[in-house]
Short mmCIF file of C-alpha atoms and ligand atoms in Angstrom, two decimals:
data_model
loop_
_atom_site.label_atom_id
_atom_site.label_comp_id
_atom_site.label_asym_id
_atom_site.label_seq_id
_atom_site.Cartn_x
_atom_site.Cartn_y
_atom_site.Cartn_z
CA MET T 335 -10.79 6.31 -18.06
CA ASN T 336 -9.67 3.04 -16.54
CA PHE T 337 -10.65 2.07 -13.01
CA PHE T 338 -8.17 0.01 -11.05
CA ILE T 339 -9.08 -1.26 -7.60
CA ASP T 340 -6.62 -0.47 -4.83
CA THR T 341 -6.85 -3.53 -2.63
CA ALA T 342 -5.40 -6.95 -1.87
CA ASN T 343 -8.77 -8.28 -0.72
CA ILE T 344 -10.01 -11.12 -2.93
CA GLU T 345 -13.70 -10.62 -2.09
CA GLU T 346 -13.51 -6.92 -2.98
CA ILE T 347 -11.81 -7.73 -6.27
CA LYS T 348 -14.47 -10.35 -7.10
CA LYS T 349 -17.28 -7.90 -6.33
CA GLY T 350 -15.59 -5.23 -8.45
CA ILE T 351 -15.24 -7.68 -11.35
CA GLU T 352 -18.97 -8.53 -11.12
CA LEU T 353 -19.68 -4.82 -11.52
CA GLY T 354 -17.33 -4.65 -14.53
CA LEU T 355 -15.34 -1.95 -12.76
CA VAL T 356 -11.96 -3.63 -12.41
CA ASP T 357 -9.67 -2.75 -15.30
CA GLY T 358 -6.70 -3.58 -13.10
CA VAL T 359 -5.52 -3.91 -9.50
CA THR T 360 -2.89 -2.12 -7.43
CA THR T 361 -1.51 -3.59 -4.22
CA ASN T 362 1.17 -2.51 -1.79
CA PRO T 363 2.74 -4.05 1.34
CA THR T 364 0.28 -2.21 3.62
CA LEU T 365 -2.75 -3.53 1.73
CA LEU T 366 -1.32 -7.07 1.76
CA SER T 367 -0.61 -6.86 5.49
CA LYS T 368 -4.28 -6.03 6.14
CA GLU T 369 -5.32 -9.40 4.71
CA LYS T 370 -3.52 -11.38 7.42
CA LYS T 371 -2.85 -14.18 4.90
CA ASP T 372 0.27 -15.48 3.22
CA PRO T 373 1.06 -12.60 0.81
CA GLU T 374 2.59 -14.89 -1.82
CA SER T 375 -0.56 -16.95 -2.23
CA THR T 376 -2.71 -13.80 -2.18
CA ILE T 377 -0.78 -12.16 -5.01
CA LYS T 378 -0.90 -15.37 -7.08
CA GLU T 379 -4.66 -15.50 -6.58
CA ILE T 380 -5.06 -11.86 -7.64
CA VAL T 381 -2.91 -12.27 -10.75
CA ALA T 382 -4.97 -15.29 -11.81
CA LEU T 383 -8.31 -13.61 -11.06
CA VAL T 384 -7.76 -10.33 -12.89
CA GLU T 385 -7.39 -9.93 -16.65
CA GLY T 386 -5.88 -6.45 -16.52
CA PRO T 387 -2.62 -5.18 -15.04
CA VAL T 388 -1.85 -6.12 -11.43
CA SER T 389 0.76 -3.98 -9.66
CA LEU T 390 2.92 -5.88 -7.15
CA GLU T 391 5.46 -3.97 -5.11
CA VAL T 392 9.09 -4.88 -4.49
CA ILE T 393 10.42 -4.81 -0.93
CA SER T 394 14.15 -4.42 -1.64
CA THR T 395 15.60 -0.94 -1.58
CA ASP T 396 18.69 -1.61 -3.74
CA SER T 397 18.50 -1.98 -7.49
CA LYS T 398 19.90 -5.50 -7.66
CA GLY T 399 17.40 -6.75 -5.09
CA MET T 400 14.53 -4.92 -6.82
CA CYS T 401 15.50 -6.40 -10.21
CA ASP T 402 15.71 -9.93 -8.76
CA GLU T 403 12.28 -9.55 -7.14
CA ALA T 404 10.81 -8.02 -10.29
CA ARG T 405 12.01 -10.86 -12.52
CA LYS T 406 10.49 -13.39 -10.11
CA LEU T 407 7.19 -11.49 -9.83
CA SER T 408 6.92 -11.15 -13.60
CA THR T 409 6.86 -14.94 -13.98
CA LEU T 410 3.50 -15.03 -12.14
CA GLY T 411 1.62 -13.83 -15.21
CA PRO T 412 1.74 -11.60 -18.29
CA ASN T 413 -0.41 -9.00 -16.47
CA VAL T 414 2.10 -8.37 -13.68
CA VAL T 415 3.35 -4.82 -13.31
CA VAL T 416 6.22 -4.32 -10.88
CA LYS T 417 5.76 -1.45 -8.48
CA VAL T 418 9.03 0.31 -7.72
CA PRO T 419 9.53 3.21 -5.29
CA MET T 420 10.54 6.64 -6.59
CA THR T 421 14.13 6.57 -5.38
CA GLU T 422 17.49 6.70 -7.18
CA GLU T 423 17.77 2.92 -6.88
CA GLY T 424 14.19 2.63 -8.09
CA ILE T 425 14.91 4.71 -11.20
CA LYS T 426 17.98 2.59 -12.02
CA THR T 427 15.73 -0.44 -11.66
CA VAL T 428 13.01 0.94 -13.93
CA ARG T 429 15.57 1.59 -16.67
CA ILE T 430 16.86 -2.00 -16.50
CA LEU T 431 13.39 -3.56 -16.30
CA SER T 432 12.04 -1.50 -19.18
CA GLN T 433 14.91 -2.76 -21.35
CA GLU T 434 13.92 -6.31 -20.36
CA GLY T 435 10.28 -5.65 -21.29
CA ILE T 436 9.03 -5.81 -17.68
CA LYS T 437 6.26 -3.31 -16.97
CA THR T 438 6.75 -0.93 -14.06
CA ASN T 439 4.65 1.37 -11.91
CA VAL T 440 6.70 4.02 -10.10
CA THR T 441 5.04 4.60 -6.76
CA LEU T 442 5.23 7.18 -3.96
CA ILE T 443 5.27 10.15 -6.33
CA PHE T 444 4.63 13.52 -4.71
CA GLN T 445 5.80 16.06 -7.29
CA PRO T 446 5.52 16.26 -11.10
CA VAL T 447 9.25 16.22 -11.86
CA GLN T 448 9.47 12.81 -10.17
CA SER T 449 6.96 11.64 -12.79
CA LEU T 450 9.09 13.14 -15.57
CA ILE T 451 12.16 11.29 -14.30
CA ALA T 452 10.22 8.02 -14.05
CA ALA T 453 8.89 8.47 -17.59
CA LYS T 454 12.41 9.18 -18.92
CA ALA T 455 13.55 5.93 -17.27
CA GLY T 456 10.86 4.05 -19.21
CA ALA T 457 8.14 3.59 -16.57
CA THR T 458 4.88 2.13 -17.83
CA TYR T 459 2.91 3.92 -15.11
CA VAL T 460 3.47 6.60 -12.49
CA SER T 461 1.43 6.80 -9.29
CA PRO T 462 1.06 10.25 -7.71
CA PHE T 463 -0.39 9.88 -4.18
CA ILE T 464 -2.90 12.68 -4.19
CA GLY T 465 -4.70 11.90 -0.91
CA ARG T 466 -1.49 12.06 1.08
CA ILE T 467 -0.69 15.44 -0.50
CA ASP T 468 -4.16 16.74 0.40
CA ASP T 469 -3.50 15.47 3.94
CA ILE T 470 -0.71 18.02 4.32
CA SER T 471 -2.88 20.87 3.05
CA ALA T 472 -1.53 20.98 -0.49
CA ARG T 473 -3.43 20.25 -3.71
CA GLY T 474 -2.78 16.65 -4.74
CA MET T 475 -4.61 16.92 -8.03
CA ASP T 476 -2.29 19.76 -9.17
CA ILE T 477 0.47 17.13 -9.37
CA VAL T 478 -1.65 15.08 -11.74
CA GLU T 479 -2.56 18.08 -13.87
CA ASP T 480 1.10 19.18 -14.20
CA THR T 481 2.18 15.62 -14.97
CA LEU T 482 -0.42 15.37 -17.75
CA THR T 483 0.95 18.59 -19.26
CA ILE T 484 4.55 17.39 -19.05
CA PHE T 485 3.75 14.01 -20.63
CA SER T 486 1.79 15.66 -23.40
CA ASN T 487 4.55 18.27 -24.03
CA TYR T 488 7.09 15.55 -24.70
CA GLY T 489 4.91 12.72 -26.01
CA PHE T 490 5.62 10.25 -23.17
CA GLU T 491 3.48 7.12 -23.29
CA THR T 492 3.76 6.57 -19.52
CA GLU T 493 0.26 6.48 -18.04
CA ILE T 494 -0.81 8.24 -14.85
CA ILE T 495 -2.46 6.20 -12.12
CA VAL T 496 -4.09 8.62 -9.69
CA ALA T 497 -3.43 6.90 -6.35
CA SER T 498 -4.22 7.46 -2.68
CA ILE T 499 -7.82 8.26 -3.61
CA ARG T 500 -9.99 8.95 -0.59
CA SER T 501 -13.35 10.10 -1.96
CA PRO T 502 -15.66 10.26 -5.01
CA LEU T 503 -14.55 13.87 -5.45
CA HIS T 504 -11.01 12.68 -6.16
CA VAL T 505 -12.37 10.41 -8.91
CA LEU T 506 -14.43 13.27 -10.35
CA GLN T 507 -11.39 15.57 -10.39
CA ALA T 508 -9.19 12.87 -11.96
CA ALA T 509 -11.76 12.23 -14.70
CA THR T 510 -12.31 15.94 -15.34
CA ILE T 511 -8.65 16.63 -15.96
CA GLY T 512 -8.29 13.51 -18.12
CA ALA T 513 -6.10 11.22 -15.98
CA ASP T 514 -5.58 7.81 -17.60
CA ILE T 515 -6.40 5.70 -14.56
CA ALA T 516 -7.74 6.08 -11.03
CA THR T 517 -6.92 3.36 -8.53
CA ILE T 518 -9.85 3.33 -6.18
CA PRO T 519 -10.41 1.67 -2.78
CA PHE T 520 -13.51 -0.57 -2.79
CA ASN T 521 -15.49 1.63 -0.37
CA VAL T 522 -15.01 4.63 -2.69
CA LEU T 523 -15.96 2.51 -5.72
CA ARG T 524 -19.29 1.77 -4.04
CA GLN T 525 -19.80 5.41 -3.06
CA LEU T 526 -19.44 6.35 -6.74
CA MET T 527 -22.68 4.51 -7.51
CA ASN T 528 -24.73 6.03 -4.70
CA HIS T 529 -26.74 9.18 -4.31
CA PRO T 530 -29.41 9.85 -1.64
CA LEU T 531 -31.75 11.29 -4.30
CA THR T 532 -31.48 8.02 -6.25
CA ASP T 533 -32.61 6.13 -3.13
CA ILE T 534 -35.43 8.59 -2.41
CA GLY T 535 -36.54 8.53 -6.07
CA LEU T 536 -36.58 4.75 -6.20
CA GLU T 537 -38.54 4.47 -2.96
CA ARG T 538 -41.12 6.89 -4.37
CA PHE T 539 -41.44 4.99 -7.68
CA LEU T 540 -41.98 1.70 -5.85
CA LYS T 541 -44.58 3.24 -3.50
CA ASP T 542 -46.48 4.77 -6.43
CA TRP T 543 -46.38 1.43 -8.25
CA ASP T 544 -47.91 -0.26 -5.19
CA ASN T 545 -50.64 2.41 -5.12
CA ILE T 546 -51.62 1.65 -8.74
CA LYS T 547 -52.20 -1.98 -7.82
CA LYS T 548 -54.37 -1.18 -4.74
O1 LIG U 942 -2.19 3.02 -4.33
C1 LIG U 942 -1.61 3.75 -3.27
C2 LIG U 942 -2.51 3.77 -2.11
O2 LIG U 942 -2.76 2.48 -1.66
C3 LIG U 942 -2.09 4.64 -0.99
O3 LIG U 942 -3.25 5.06 -0.39
O4 LIG U 942 -4.71 5.86 1.37
O5 LIG U 942 -2.53 4.75 1.95
O6 LIG U 942 -2.56 7.02 0.96
P1 LIG U 942 -3.26 5.72 1.07
#
């Protein structure tokens, strides 16, 4: 399972790389706005820093505008993936970009048939937003499970990025059902490595070691 980091924060990406846990990065306009820096220089920095795929989102809502933005973004590096919203204009865009060999990540997916449509258009990745589905008292991970079944039924190569992850439990569920990728906020990435019993156990080992030496 690949771990992407869902952030536009350079320090978080660097820390994730040190841990060997950054197989790729996903950004979006909200994450970039949190950085309070020039977004263009931030995305250039991220693309240069990360070896794996970096998803950068278009802002246009019409296909021509999305295609123009995508072509420009794709010149930043061979690892750029263009994030396109799951709309009719977005699907038209994905079809065109896939014919041009530009990788795409269809974002804002909330039901499995949207993933099927994106895959038929030639999307490289689809991003179901599971946390936001859980927020409205539905089961986000069901979308991922159904999408996996659909892709396997028809042999689509489109990969699933489980997005809008809020907790370690989401990562556990994504891994258990065999999702290709989880894009994880940095705070959740850190939580994945922690357990109170690990801390208690380590404290005990160190205390006992000190006692031997006394
Ligand atoms: O990758 C998508 C993600 O950034 C959305 O997360 O927490 O805003 O639903 P959230």
